[in-house]
mmCIF file of C-alpha atoms in Angstrom:
data_model
loop_
_atom_site.group_PDB
_atom_site.id
_atom_site.type_symbol
_atom_site.label_atom_id
_atom_site.label_comp_id
_atom_site.label_asym_id
_atom_site.label_seq_id
_atom_site.Cartn_x
_atom_site.Cartn_y
_atom_site.Cartn_z
ATOM 1 C CA MET A 133 9.946 2.788 11.660
ATOM 2 C CA PHE A 134 7.810 6.391 12.458
ATOM 3 C CA ASN A 135 4.923 4.787 14.472
ATOM 4 C CA TYR A 136 7.047 2.020 16.190
ATOM 5 C CA ILE A 137 9.121 4.430 18.029
ATOM 6 C CA LEU A 138 6.954 7.150 18.415
ATOM 7 C CA LYS A 139 4.885 3.696 19.908
ATOM 8 C CA ARG A 140 8.111 2.998 22.917
ATOM 9 C CA PHE A 141 8.416 7.154 23.118
ATOM 10 C CA LYS A 142 4.984 6.703 23.995
ATOM 11 C CA LYS A 143 5.287 3.509 26.686
ATOM 12 C CA ILE A 144 8.851 5.824 28.248
ATOM 13 C CA VAL A 145 6.258 8.920 28.739
ATOM 14 C CA ILE A 146 3.419 7.014 30.323
ATOM 15 C CA ARG A 147 5.650 4.770 32.701
ATOM 16 C CA ILE A 148 7.563 8.342 34.008
ATOM 17 C CA LEU A 149 4.303 10.147 34.538
ATOM 18 C CA SER A 150 2.851 6.652 36.175
ATOM 19 C CA LEU A 151 5.419 6.971 38.401
ATOM 20 C CA LEU A 152 4.792 11.036 39.082
ATOM 21 C CA PHE A 153 1.421 9.268 39.692
ATOM 22 C CA PHE A 154 1.656 6.545 42.511
ATOM 23 C CA LEU A 155 4.291 8.924 43.983
ATOM 24 C CA LEU A 156 1.213 12.067 43.653
ATOM 25 C CA LEU A 157 -1.121 9.625 44.966
ATOM 26 C CA LEU A 158 1.162 9.175 47.969
ATOM 27 C CA LEU A 159 1.592 11.921 48.972
ATOM 28 C CA MET A 160 -2.465 12.623 49.453
ATOM 29 C CA ILE A 161 -3.181 9.597 51.540
ATOM 30 C CA PHE A 162 -0.404 10.631 53.507
ATOM 31 C CA LEU A 163 -2.149 14.334 52.824
ATOM 32 C CA TYR A 164 -5.519 13.098 53.182
ATOM 33 C CA LEU A 165 -4.710 10.631 56.656
ATOM 34 C CA ASN A 166 -3.026 13.524 58.865
ATOM 35 C CA TYR A 167 -6.110 16.021 57.559
ATOM 36 C CA ARG A 168 -8.881 13.430 58.853
ATOM 37 C CA LEU A 169 -6.105 12.892 61.804
ATOM 38 C CA ASN A 170 -6.078 16.723 63.233
ATOM 39 C CA ASN A 171 -10.186 16.953 62.841
ATOM 40 C CA LYS A 172 -10.944 14.110 65.351
ATOM 41 C CA TYR A 173 -10.225 16.592 67.327
ATOM 42 C CA PRO A 174 -10.450 19.981 67.711
ATOM 43 C CA ASN A 175 -7.344 22.056 68.115
ATOM 44 C CA PRO A 176 -7.286 23.924 71.267
ATOM 45 C CA ASN A 177 -6.446 26.910 70.455
ATOM 46 C CA TYR A 178 -10.021 27.519 69.920
ATOM 47 C CA ILE A 179 -10.927 25.427 72.422
ATOM 48 C CA TYR A 180 -9.579 28.160 75.168
ATOM 49 C CA SER A 181 -10.669 30.966 72.823
ATOM 50 C CA TYR A 182 -14.380 28.794 72.586
ATOM 51 C CA VAL A 183 -14.620 28.799 76.427
ATOM 52 C CA ASN A 184 -13.031 32.683 77.221
ATOM 53 C CA GLU A 185 -15.189 34.230 74.883
ATOM 54 C CA ASN A 186 -18.864 32.690 76.507
ATOM 55 C CA LYS A 187 -17.168 32.878 79.979
ATOM 56 C CA THR A 188 -19.457 34.090 82.626
ATOM 57 C CA ASP A 189 -18.063 34.557 85.852
ATOM 58 C CA THR A 190 -16.601 31.134 86.194
ATOM 59 C CA TYR A 191 -14.634 29.492 83.387
ATOM 60 C CA LEU A 192 -16.237 26.313 82.867
ATOM 61 C CA ASN A 193 -19.791 27.341 82.464
ATOM 62 C CA GLU A 194 -23.653 24.898 81.898
ATOM 63 C CA LYS A 195 -22.179 26.412 78.146
ATOM 64 C CA ASN A 196 -19.038 25.557 78.085
ATOM 65 C CA THR A 197 -18.346 22.183 79.636
ATOM 66 C CA ALA A 198 -21.878 21.756 77.459
ATOM 67 C CA PHE A 199 -19.366 21.570 74.485
ATOM 68 C CA LEU A 200 -16.101 20.248 76.335
ATOM 69 C CA GLN A 201 -18.940 16.720 77.171
ATOM 70 C CA GLU A 202 -19.528 17.300 72.918
ATOM 71 C CA LYS A 203 -16.112 16.882 72.548
ATOM 72 C CA ASP A 204 -14.472 14.235 75.093
ATOM 73 C CA ILE A 205 -12.337 17.350 76.862
ATOM 74 C CA TRP A 206 -12.740 17.645 80.614
ATOM 75 C CA ALA A 207 -10.771 20.702 82.075
ATOM 76 C CA ILE A 208 -9.060 22.214 85.844
ATOM 77 C CA ARG A 209 -8.747 26.210 86.579
ATOM 78 C CA LEU A 210 -6.024 26.958 89.142
ATOM 79 C CA ASP A 211 -4.402 29.460 91.426
ATOM 80 C CA LYS A 212 -1.643 31.728 91.167
ATOM 81 C CA GLU A 213 -0.057 28.918 93.634
ATOM 82 C CA GLY A 214 -1.922 25.427 91.526
ATOM 83 C CA ASN A 215 -4.814 25.312 93.599
ATOM 84 C CA LEU A 216 -8.338 23.871 91.933
ATOM 85 C CA ILE A 217 -10.580 26.712 91.488
ATOM 86 C CA GLU A 218 -12.850 24.539 88.982
ATOM 87 C CA SER A 219 -13.214 21.570 87.399
ATOM 88 C CA PHE A 220 -15.707 19.562 85.032
ATOM 89 C CA ASN A 221 -14.952 16.003 84.507
ATOM 90 C CA LYS A 222 -11.280 15.578 86.572
ATOM 91 C CA PRO A 223 -10.650 12.444 86.491
ATOM 92 C CA LYS A 224 -10.566 11.125 90.171
ATOM 93 C CA GLU A 225 -7.258 10.011 90.961
ATOM 94 C CA LEU A 226 -6.257 12.980 89.792
ATOM 95 C CA LYS A 227 -5.015 15.690 93.439
ATOM 96 C CA LYS A 228 -6.191 19.284 94.381
ATOM 97 C CA ASN A 229 -3.029 21.421 94.212
ATOM 98 C CA PHE A 230 0.305 21.456 92.062
ATOM 99 C CA ASP A 231 3.002 22.522 92.684
ATOM 100 C CA ILE A 232 5.735 24.063 90.295
ATOM 101 C CA ARG A 233 7.491 21.791 89.416
ATOM 102 C CA ASP A 234 3.462 19.655 88.859
ATOM 103 C CA VAL A 235 2.836 22.276 86.440
ATOM 104 C CA ALA A 236 6.648 22.438 84.519
ATOM 105 C CA ARG A 237 5.788 19.047 84.148
ATOM 106 C CA PHE A 238 2.252 18.631 82.285
ATOM 107 C CA ALA A 239 3.257 22.142 80.467
ATOM 108 C CA ARG A 240 5.574 20.672 78.411
ATOM 109 C CA TYR A 241 4.519 16.722 79.111
ATOM 110 C CA TYR A 242 1.270 14.564 79.973
ATOM 111 C CA LEU A 243 -0.894 14.686 82.908
ATOM 112 C CA ALA A 244 -1.249 11.739 84.281
ATOM 113 C CA ASP A 245 -1.030 10.220 80.494
ATOM 114 C CA TYR A 246 -3.224 12.999 79.426
ATOM 115 C CA PRO A 247 -2.616 15.112 77.163
ATOM 116 C CA VAL A 248 -3.002 18.651 78.323
ATOM 117 C CA PHE A 249 -2.182 22.042 76.527
ATOM 118 C CA THR A 250 -2.089 24.994 79.397
ATOM 119 C CA TYR A 251 -3.630 28.615 79.111
ATOM 120 C CA VAL A 252 -2.433 31.653 81.070
ATOM 121 C CA LEU A 253 -4.996 33.589 83.194
ATOM 122 C CA ASP A 254 -5.230 36.538 84.593
ATOM 123 C CA ASP A 255 -5.027 34.420 88.031
ATOM 124 C CA GLY A 256 -4.049 31.704 87.236
ATOM 125 C CA LEU A 257 -4.499 29.060 84.498
ATOM 126 C CA ILE A 258 -7.080 26.705 82.192
ATOM 127 C CA VAL A 259 -6.053 22.835 81.847
ATOM 128 C CA PHE A 260 -7.160 21.306 78.714
ATOM 129 C CA ALA A 261 -7.232 17.377 78.336
ATOM 130 C CA TYR A 262 -8.231 14.944 75.516
ATOM 131 C CA PRO A 263 -8.286 11.645 75.613
ATOM 132 C CA LYS A 264 -5.702 9.693 76.624
ATOM 133 C CA HIS A 265 -4.001 8.254 73.542
ATOM 134 C CA SER A 266 -5.710 10.441 71.036
ATOM 135 C CA LEU A 267 -3.194 13.264 70.494
ATOM 136 C CA ASP A 268 0.876 13.338 70.996
ATOM 137 C CA LYS A 269 2.712 16.131 72.092
ATOM 138 C CA LEU A 270 6.253 16.929 70.675
ATOM 139 C CA PRO A 271 8.761 16.706 73.261
ATOM 140 C CA SER A 272 10.391 19.506 72.390
ATOM 141 C CA ASN A 273 9.524 23.019 71.388
ATOM 142 C CA TYR A 274 12.521 23.272 69.201
ATOM 143 C CA TYR A 275 14.362 21.264 65.849
ATOM 144 C CA SER A 276 17.529 20.311 65.221
ATOM 145 C CA TYR A 277 19.473 21.706 62.107
ATOM 146 C CA SER A 278 20.960 18.163 61.793
ATOM 147 C CA LYS A 279 17.837 16.314 61.443
ATOM 148 C CA PHE A 280 17.126 18.990 58.537
ATOM 149 C CA ILE A 281 19.769 18.305 56.389
ATOM 150 C CA PHE A 282 19.290 14.840 57.134
ATOM 151 C CA ASN A 283 15.106 15.318 55.427
ATOM 152 C CA ILE A 284 16.629 17.618 52.829
ATOM 153 C CA ILE A 285 18.954 14.585 51.532
ATOM 154 C CA LEU A 286 16.514 11.951 52.094
ATOM 155 C CA VAL A 287 14.406 13.997 49.621
ATOM 156 C CA LEU A 288 17.301 14.852 47.577
ATOM 157 C CA ALA A 289 18.572 10.775 47.449
ATOM 158 C CA PHE A 290 14.442 9.620 46.678
ATOM 159 C CA LEU A 291 14.526 12.237 44.224
ATOM 160 C CA ILE A 292 17.872 10.793 42.529
ATOM 161 C CA LEU A 293 16.139 7.192 43.341
ATOM 162 C CA PHE A 294 13.126 8.303 40.486
ATOM 163 C CA LEU A 295 15.094 9.752 38.068
ATOM 164 C CA LEU A 296 17.508 7.228 38.357
ATOM 165 C CA PHE A 297 14.688 4.461 37.300
ATOM 166 C CA VAL A 298 12.789 6.378 35.174
ATOM 167 C CA TYR A 299 17.270 6.893 33.049
ATOM 168 C CA VAL A 300 16.834 2.502 33.723
ATOM 169 C CA PHE A 301 14.097 2.562 32.712
ATOM 170 C CA TYR A 302 14.545 4.288 29.194
ATOM 171 C CA LYS A 303 17.615 2.435 28.743
ATOM 172 C CA ILE A 304 16.009 -0.307 29.038
ATOM 173 C CA ASP A 305 13.297 0.743 26.072
ATOM 174 C CA ILE A 306 16.531 1.966 24.055
ATOM 175 C CA LYS A 307 18.236 -2.014 24.272
ATOM 176 C CA ASN A 308 14.463 -2.945 23.052
ATOM 177 C CA ILE A 309 14.313 -0.483 20.366
ATOM 178 C CA LEU A 310 18.203 -1.104 18.611
ATOM 179 C CA LYS A 311 17.559 -4.992 19.746
ATOM 180 C CA ASN A 312 15.123 -4.509 16.966
ATOM 181 C CA ILE A 313 16.267 -2.354 14.356
ATOM 182 C CA LEU A 314 19.403 -4.049 13.736
ATOM 183 C CA PRO A 315 18.029 -6.992 11.889
ATOM 184 C CA LEU A 316 16.166 -4.926 10.299
ATOM 185 C CA GLN A 317 18.473 -2.148 8.781
ATOM 186 C CA SER A 318 21.196 -5.057 8.475
ATOM 187 C CA ALA A 319 17.627 -6.473 6.201
ATOM 188 C CA ILE A 320 17.895 -3.096 4.120
ATOM 189 C CA ASP A 321 21.290 -3.039 3.265
ATOM 190 C CA LYS A 322 20.801 -6.659 1.938
ATOM 191 C CA LEU A 323 17.286 -5.496 0.706
ATOM 192 C CA TYR A 324 18.180 -6.220 -3.217
ATOM 193 C CA GLU A 325 21.085 -8.770 -2.621
ATOM 194 C CA ASP A 326 20.698 -11.986 -3.315
ATOM 195 C CA ASP A 327 21.658 -13.387 -0.301
ATOM 196 C CA TYR A 328 18.632 -11.715 1.514
ATOM 197 C CA GLU A 329 17.671 -13.357 5.064
ATOM 198 C CA LYS A 330 14.006 -13.558 5.267
ATOM 199 C CA LEU A 331 12.801 -11.568 8.091
ATOM 200 C CA ASP A 332 10.962 -13.000 11.262
ATOM 201 C CA GLU A 333 8.199 -12.181 11.016
ATOM 202 C CA TYR A 334 6.764 -10.685 15.002
ATOM 203 C CA GLY A 335 7.475 -8.336 18.308
ATOM 204 C CA ASP A 336 5.952 -4.777 17.791
ATOM 205 C CA LEU A 337 7.387 -4.994 14.243
ATOM 206 C CA LYS A 338 5.839 -7.123 13.317
ATOM 207 C CA ASP A 339 4.396 -4.834 10.397
ATOM 208 C CA LEU A 340 7.530 -3.487 9.424
ATOM 209 C CA THR A 341 9.594 -6.925 9.347
ATOM 210 C CA LYS A 342 6.568 -7.765 7.026
ATOM 211 C CA THR A 343 6.589 -5.358 5.089
ATOM 212 C CA ILE A 344 10.658 -5.362 3.745
ATOM 213 C CA ASN A 345 9.690 -8.829 3.665
ATOM 214 C CA GLU A 346 7.243 -8.398 0.828
ATOM 215 C CA ALA A 347 9.743 -5.326 -0.743
ATOM 216 C CA ASN A 348 12.287 -7.820 -0.561
ATOM 217 C CA GLU A 349 9.359 -10.479 -2.267
ATOM 218 C CA LYS A 350 8.669 -8.114 -5.033
ATOM 219 C CA TYR A 351 11.938 -7.572 -5.892
ATOM 220 C CA ARG A 352 13.188 -10.870 -7.103
ATOM 221 C CA GLU A 353 9.204 -10.961 -8.724
ATOM 222 C CA LEU A 354 10.516 -8.252 -11.064
ATOM 223 C CA LYS A 355 14.029 -9.367 -11.750
ATOM 224 C CA LYS A 356 13.177 -12.654 -12.027
ATOM 225 C CA SER A 357 10.618 -11.634 -14.140
ATOM 226 C CA GLN A 358 12.618 -8.445 -16.057
ATOM 227 C CA GLY A 359 14.500 -11.976 -17.363
ATOM 228 C CA LYS A 360 11.319 -13.663 -18.554
ATOM 229 C CA TRP A 361 10.612 -10.010 -20.355
ATOM 230 C CA ILE A 362 14.226 -10.081 -21.566
ATOM 231 C CA ARG A 363 14.048 -13.975 -23.239
ATOM 232 C CA GLY A 364 10.569 -13.697 -24.895
ATOM 233 C CA VAL A 365 11.011 -9.941 -26.777
ATOM 234 C CA SER A 366 15.247 -11.338 -27.979
ATOM 235 C CA HIS A 367 12.757 -14.692 -28.675
ATOM 236 C CA ASP A 368 9.690 -13.088 -30.117
ATOM 237 C CA VAL A 369 12.546 -10.299 -31.888
ATOM 238 C CA ARG A 370 16.030 -12.155 -33.026
ATOM 239 C CA THR A 371 13.075 -14.871 -35.369
ATOM 240 C CA PRO A 372 12.632 -10.848 -37.676
ATOM 241 C CA LEU A 373 15.602 -9.721 -37.484
ATOM 242 C CA ALA A 374 17.228 -12.565 -39.205
ATOM 243 C CA LYS A 375 14.037 -12.938 -41.986
ATOM 244 C CA ILE A 376 15.569 -8.953 -42.495
ATOM 245 C CA SER A 377 19.049 -9.972 -42.796
ATOM 246 C CA TRP A 378 18.716 -12.709 -44.449
ATOM 247 C CA GLU A 379 16.851 -10.738 -47.266
ATOM 248 C CA VAL A 380 19.127 -8.380 -47.558
ATOM 249 C CA ASN A 381 22.172 -10.226 -48.507
ATOM 250 C CA LYS A 382 19.895 -11.150 -51.123
ATOM 251 C CA GLU A 383 20.609 -9.854 -54.698
ATOM 252 C CA ASN A 384 17.047 -9.044 -54.551
ATOM 253 C CA PRO A 385 15.396 -8.997 -51.787
ATOM 254 C CA ASP A 386 11.644 -8.739 -51.463
ATOM 255 C CA LYS A 387 10.854 -5.177 -49.894
ATOM 256 C CA LYS A 388 7.476 -6.714 -48.705
ATOM 257 C CA LEU A 389 8.343 -9.430 -46.532
ATOM 258 C CA ILE A 390 10.686 -6.749 -45.212
ATOM 259 C CA GLN A 391 8.032 -4.346 -44.069
ATOM 260 C CA ASP A 392 6.613 -7.240 -42.310
ATOM 261 C CA GLU A 393 9.090 -8.623 -40.665
ATOM 262 C CA VAL A 394 9.920 -4.550 -39.439
ATOM 263 C CA LEU A 395 6.224 -4.240 -38.302
ATOM 264 C CA LYS A 396 6.591 -7.069 -36.205
ATOM 265 C CA ILE A 397 9.656 -5.658 -34.763
ATOM 266 C CA SER A 398 7.122 -2.402 -33.922
ATOM 267 C CA ASN A 399 4.229 -3.930 -32.828
ATOM 268 C CA ILE A 400 6.473 -6.644 -30.048
ATOM 269 C CA LEU A 401 8.273 -3.150 -29.470
ATOM 270 C CA GLU A 402 5.166 -0.749 -28.785
ATOM 271 C CA GLY A 403 3.103 -4.637 -26.352
ATOM 272 C CA LEU A 404 6.491 -4.037 -24.400
ATOM 273 C CA ASN A 405 6.305 -0.642 -23.878
ATOM 274 C CA LEU A 406 2.587 -0.442 -23.213
ATOM 275 C CA THR A 407 3.236 -3.255 -20.294
ATOM 276 C CA ILE A 408 5.324 -1.339 -18.806
ATOM 277 C CA SER A 409 3.519 2.234 -18.749
ATOM 278 C CA LEU A 410 0.798 -0.877 -17.635
ATOM 279 C CA SER A 411 1.934 -0.354 -14.038
ATOM 280 C CA SER A 412 2.780 3.537 -14.224
ATOM 281 C CA ILE A 413 -1.079 4.782 -14.427
ATOM 282 C CA ASP A 414 -2.959 5.797 -11.275
ATOM 283 C CA LYS A 415 -6.306 4.188 -10.501
ATOM 284 C CA GLU A 416 -7.404 7.585 -9.445
ATOM 285 C CA ASN A 417 -8.354 8.780 -12.855
ATOM 286 C CA ILE A 418 -10.541 5.617 -13.538
ATOM 287 C CA THR A 419 -13.924 6.474 -13.436
ATOM 288 C CA SER A 420 -17.921 4.547 -13.406
ATOM 289 C CA GLU A 421 -18.907 4.027 -17.400
ATOM 290 C CA ASN A 422 -21.243 1.928 -18.520
ATOM 291 C CA PRO A 423 -19.615 -1.051 -21.314
ATOM 292 C CA LEU A 424 -22.079 -0.972 -23.454
ATOM 293 C CA LYS A 425 -21.441 1.850 -25.924
ATOM 294 C CA ILE A 426 -17.534 0.786 -25.826
ATOM 295 C CA ILE A 427 -17.696 -2.788 -26.492
ATOM 296 C CA ARG A 428 -20.348 -1.411 -29.466
ATOM 297 C CA LYS A 429 -17.956 0.322 -30.958
ATOM 298 C CA LEU A 430 -15.308 -1.620 -30.659
ATOM 299 C CA ILE A 431 -17.380 -4.202 -33.014
ATOM 300 C CA VAL A 432 -18.441 -1.091 -35.873
ATOM 301 C CA ASP A 433 -14.670 -0.876 -35.917
ATOM 302 C CA LYS A 434 -13.583 -3.915 -36.280
ATOM 303 C CA LEU A 435 -16.607 -4.678 -39.364
ATOM 304 C CA ASN A 436 -16.026 -1.510 -40.560
ATOM 305 C CA GLU A 437 -11.546 -3.137 -40.760
ATOM 306 C CA ASN A 438 -13.077 -6.665 -41.845
ATOM 307 C CA SER A 439 -16.381 -5.954 -44.141
ATOM 308 C CA GLU A 440 -15.672 -9.147 -44.924
ATOM 309 C CA ARG A 441 -16.106 -10.925 -40.849
ATOM 310 C CA GLU A 442 -19.085 -11.809 -38.864
ATOM 311 C CA ILE A 443 -19.359 -10.518 -34.801
ATOM 312 C CA ILE A 444 -22.546 -12.025 -33.201
ATOM 313 C CA PHE A 445 -23.152 -9.422 -30.120
ATOM 314 C CA GLU A 446 -25.468 -10.195 -27.360
ATOM 315 C CA ASN A 447 -26.188 -7.842 -24.180
ATOM 316 C CA ASN A 448 -27.963 -9.425 -21.665
ATOM 317 C CA ILE A 449 -27.261 -6.387 -19.288
ATOM 318 C CA LYS A 450 -29.205 -2.764 -18.510
ATOM 319 C CA THR A 451 -27.874 0.095 -20.240
ATOM 320 C CA ASP A 452 -27.938 2.033 -16.780
ATOM 321 C CA THR A 453 -25.091 -0.751 -15.758
ATOM 322 C CA LYS A 454 -21.565 0.899 -14.831
ATOM 323 C CA ILE A 455 -18.017 -0.623 -13.295
ATOM 324 C CA LYS A 456 -14.500 0.949 -13.146
ATOM 325 C CA MET A 457 -12.083 1.803 -15.850
ATOM 326 C CA ASP A 458 -10.106 3.264 -17.497
ATOM 327 C CA GLU A 459 -11.632 3.856 -21.430
ATOM 328 C CA ASN A 460 -9.035 4.101 -23.611
ATOM 329 C CA LEU A 461 -7.209 1.025 -21.491
ATOM 330 C CA PHE A 462 -10.564 -1.058 -21.907
ATOM 331 C CA TYR A 463 -10.875 -0.667 -25.619
ATOM 332 C CA ARG A 464 -7.717 -2.410 -25.634
ATOM 333 C CA MET A 465 -8.069 -4.407 -23.336
ATOM 334 C CA LEU A 466 -10.736 -5.727 -26.095
ATOM 335 C CA GLU A 467 -8.942 -4.685 -29.493
ATOM 336 C CA ASN A 468 -6.615 -7.259 -28.753
ATOM 337 C CA ILE A 469 -8.449 -10.425 -28.244
ATOM 338 C CA LEU A 470 -11.367 -8.928 -31.126
ATOM 339 C CA LYS A 471 -7.680 -8.492 -33.204
ATOM 340 C CA ASN A 472 -6.155 -11.456 -32.898
ATOM 341 C CA ALA A 473 -9.635 -13.765 -33.752
ATOM 342 C CA LEU A 474 -9.695 -11.708 -36.777
ATOM 343 C CA ASN A 475 -6.360 -12.521 -37.542
ATOM 344 C CA TYR A 476 -5.536 -15.915 -36.731
ATOM 345 C CA THR A 477 -9.361 -17.186 -37.246
ATOM 346 C CA SER A 478 -11.469 -17.420 -40.433
ATOM 347 C CA GLY A 479 -14.379 -18.605 -38.763
ATOM 348 C CA LYS A 480 -17.660 -16.224 -36.739
ATOM 349 C CA ILE A 481 -16.613 -13.959 -33.507
ATOM 350 C CA LYS A 482 -19.029 -13.574 -31.000
ATOM 351 C CA VAL A 483 -18.826 -10.910 -28.162
ATOM 352 C CA THR A 484 -21.503 -12.185 -24.886
ATOM 353 C CA LEU A 485 -22.277 -8.995 -22.587
ATOM 354 C CA GLY A 486 -23.154 -10.464 -19.675
ATOM 355 C CA GLU A 487 -24.156 -9.865 -16.106
ATOM 356 C CA GLY A 488 -24.395 -11.086 -12.500
ATOM 357 C CA GLU A 489 -25.698 -10.022 -8.928
ATOM 358 C CA ASP A 490 -22.356 -7.394 -7.935
ATOM 359 C CA VAL A 491 -20.627 -8.369 -11.707
ATOM 360 C CA ILE A 492 -20.741 -7.731 -15.317
ATOM 361 C CA SER A 493 -18.816 -10.682 -17.798
ATOM 362 C CA ILE A 494 -17.922 -9.726 -21.528
ATOM 363 C CA THR A 495 -16.340 -13.236 -23.672
ATOM 364 C CA ILE A 496 -15.276 -12.472 -26.862
ATOM 365 C CA SER A 497 -14.821 -16.517 -28.617
ATOM 366 C CA ASP A 498 -13.354 -17.948 -31.907
ATOM 367 C CA GLU A 499 -14.204 -20.522 -34.027
ATOM 368 C CA GLY A 500 -9.882 -21.268 -34.306
ATOM 369 C CA SER A 501 -7.956 -23.683 -33.707
ATOM 370 C CA GLY A 502 -7.661 -22.325 -30.113
ATOM 371 C CA VAL A 503 -3.926 -21.928 -28.744
ATOM 372 C CA SER A 504 -1.766 -24.470 -27.156
ATOM 373 C CA GLU A 505 -1.381 -25.235 -23.521
ATOM 374 C CA ASP A 506 2.147 -24.333 -22.870
ATOM 375 C CA ILE A 507 1.303 -20.341 -24.012
ATOM 376 C CA ILE A 508 -2.450 -20.345 -21.883
ATOM 377 C CA LYS A 509 -0.144 -21.355 -18.803
ATOM 378 C CA ARG A 510 3.267 -19.200 -19.608
ATOM 379 C CA ILE A 511 0.162 -16.986 -20.122
ATOM 380 C CA ASN A 512 -1.493 -17.436 -15.880
ATOM 381 C CA GLN A 513 1.997 -17.350 -15.279
ATOM 382 C CA GLU A 514 3.225 -14.384 -16.358
ATOM 383 C CA ASP A 515 6.132 -15.476 -18.482
ATOM 384 C CA LEU A 516 6.999 -14.361 -21.580
ATOM 385 C CA THR A 517 9.142 -16.902 -22.226
ATOM 386 C CA ASN A 518 8.329 -18.264 -26.634
ATOM 387 C CA ILE A 519 5.238 -16.812 -26.665
ATOM 388 C CA THR A 520 5.023 -16.266 -29.753
ATOM 389 C CA LYS A 521 2.415 -14.534 -32.254
ATOM 390 C CA HIS A 522 -0.621 -12.846 -30.327
ATOM 391 C CA GLY A 523 0.451 -14.209 -26.866
ATOM 392 C CA LEU A 524 1.947 -10.946 -25.987
ATOM 393 C CA GLY A 525 -1.810 -9.135 -26.528
ATOM 394 C CA LEU A 526 -3.214 -11.571 -24.084
ATOM 395 C CA PHE A 527 -0.820 -11.203 -21.984
ATOM 396 C CA ILE A 528 -1.562 -7.287 -22.074
ATOM 397 C CA SER A 529 -5.010 -7.692 -22.208
ATOM 398 C CA LYS A 530 -4.602 -9.731 -18.439
ATOM 399 C CA GLN A 531 -2.617 -6.571 -17.191
ATOM 400 C CA ILE A 532 -5.423 -4.310 -18.405
ATOM 401 C CA ALA A 533 -8.001 -5.926 -17.156
ATOM 402 C CA GLU A 534 -5.719 -6.863 -13.697
ATOM 403 C CA LEU A 535 -5.764 -2.901 -13.118
ATOM 404 C CA HIS A 536 -8.978 -2.672 -13.161
ATOM 405 C CA ASP A 537 -9.603 -5.131 -10.881
ATOM 406 C CA ALA A 538 -11.444 -7.751 -13.194
ATOM 407 C CA LYS A 539 -10.707 -11.614 -13.861
ATOM 408 C CA PHE A 540 -8.934 -12.547 -15.901
ATOM 409 C CA ILE A 541 -10.040 -16.234 -18.061
ATOM 410 C CA ILE A 542 -8.787 -18.259 -20.906
ATOM 411 C CA LYS A 543 -9.194 -21.594 -22.167
ATOM 412 C CA ASN A 544 -9.560 -23.408 -25.210
ATOM 413 C CA LYS A 545 -13.572 -24.581 -26.008
ATOM 414 C CA ASN A 546 -15.383 -25.854 -28.697
ATOM 415 C CA SER A 547 -11.467 -25.990 -30.742
ATOM 416 C CA GLY A 548 -11.833 -22.633 -30.237
ATOM 417 C CA LEU A 549 -10.525 -19.814 -27.797
ATOM 418 C CA GLU A 550 -12.766 -18.323 -25.232
ATOM 419 C CA VAL A 551 -11.019 -15.384 -23.132
ATOM 420 C CA SER A 552 -13.166 -13.872 -19.872
ATOM 421 C CA PHE A 553 -13.052 -10.764 -18.034
ATOM 422 C CA ILE A 554 -15.180 -10.678 -15.351
ATOM 423 C CA PHE A 555 -16.063 -7.072 -14.118
ATOM 424 C CA ASP A 556 -16.771 -6.344 -10.687
ATOM 425 C CA LYS A 557 -20.090 -3.804 -10.692
#
């Protein structure tokens, strides 16, 4: 959820920054174009200063005229009566004498459509003329107060319009966020209800909707599994309890039978507690170990307890081969299978430790009558309903194998049961 909100917030910020960047870009273009146009022709004050500093007995001497020629500027110099004293590149259509009205006119505006700039000398005037259509002269030497206020209002209007755009984008994004979040909120409220409706997994919140759907699916599986557990355990406990009740009501109860039935109930509860605790095992405590030493210890322990039985061990792995395991759980996983084989069969038992390119396999097979295919099916489906005898032990071994990311394979083979565990190296 936080990642989604952060992503949407980033989009809002990016849009605002994009708008600011766009406005800044327009301003930069505006300033650059003005700079280029202003620098195409030199400043009139600079022209006057250059000519004034390099004058001799005349203003339009050879050095100054060369400078004006380079800048594409022509010039005339008038005395106090408006008579032409000297000139450079003066257009032929211009007269040689100007009255006070002419001076007032071209000093403020243009001279024969040429933008001209007039400077006062001690003995008259000097006029510099730029090419036609090169510069525009301001029509007045004042600025309208109302126009200034209008421009201020215009700037504020543009700013308000910009902020309005930002607000619109913000509202659109917030609306989209709420539109996507409200169904999630409703789904979370009904996550553990029977009428939960699966969310469509698409859009920006696809990962989140998928997680919520998976959470509901896990809850349903857990609920279903709990029902199976209750039915399975109640069935397995009901029979011993019935036998105990029957014996207790007798005048001479069979104490040995009662003890055996109590032991059965104890084993069922122990198995139940173990399967529940497996879900909270921290995989970080699993380390890389060689399975050979644990298997040898297990076989030795069981032979000491059952000296009359024959357990054949076949080792086909290297001594330095390791797999990730919890040693106690690994021992319990194999012990359940080997113990079942010792308790419910009378023939030879074979334990095979094999090695492939990327995997290690552990196979335990016996010469008994196997188990029903219905029990195998229920174990594979994690359904403990009506599992009797060693079905619970098989299921616990399957759970431990899955905790170690191993494959659990159980099948009847050659009139016996074969259980295999396949581990990644």
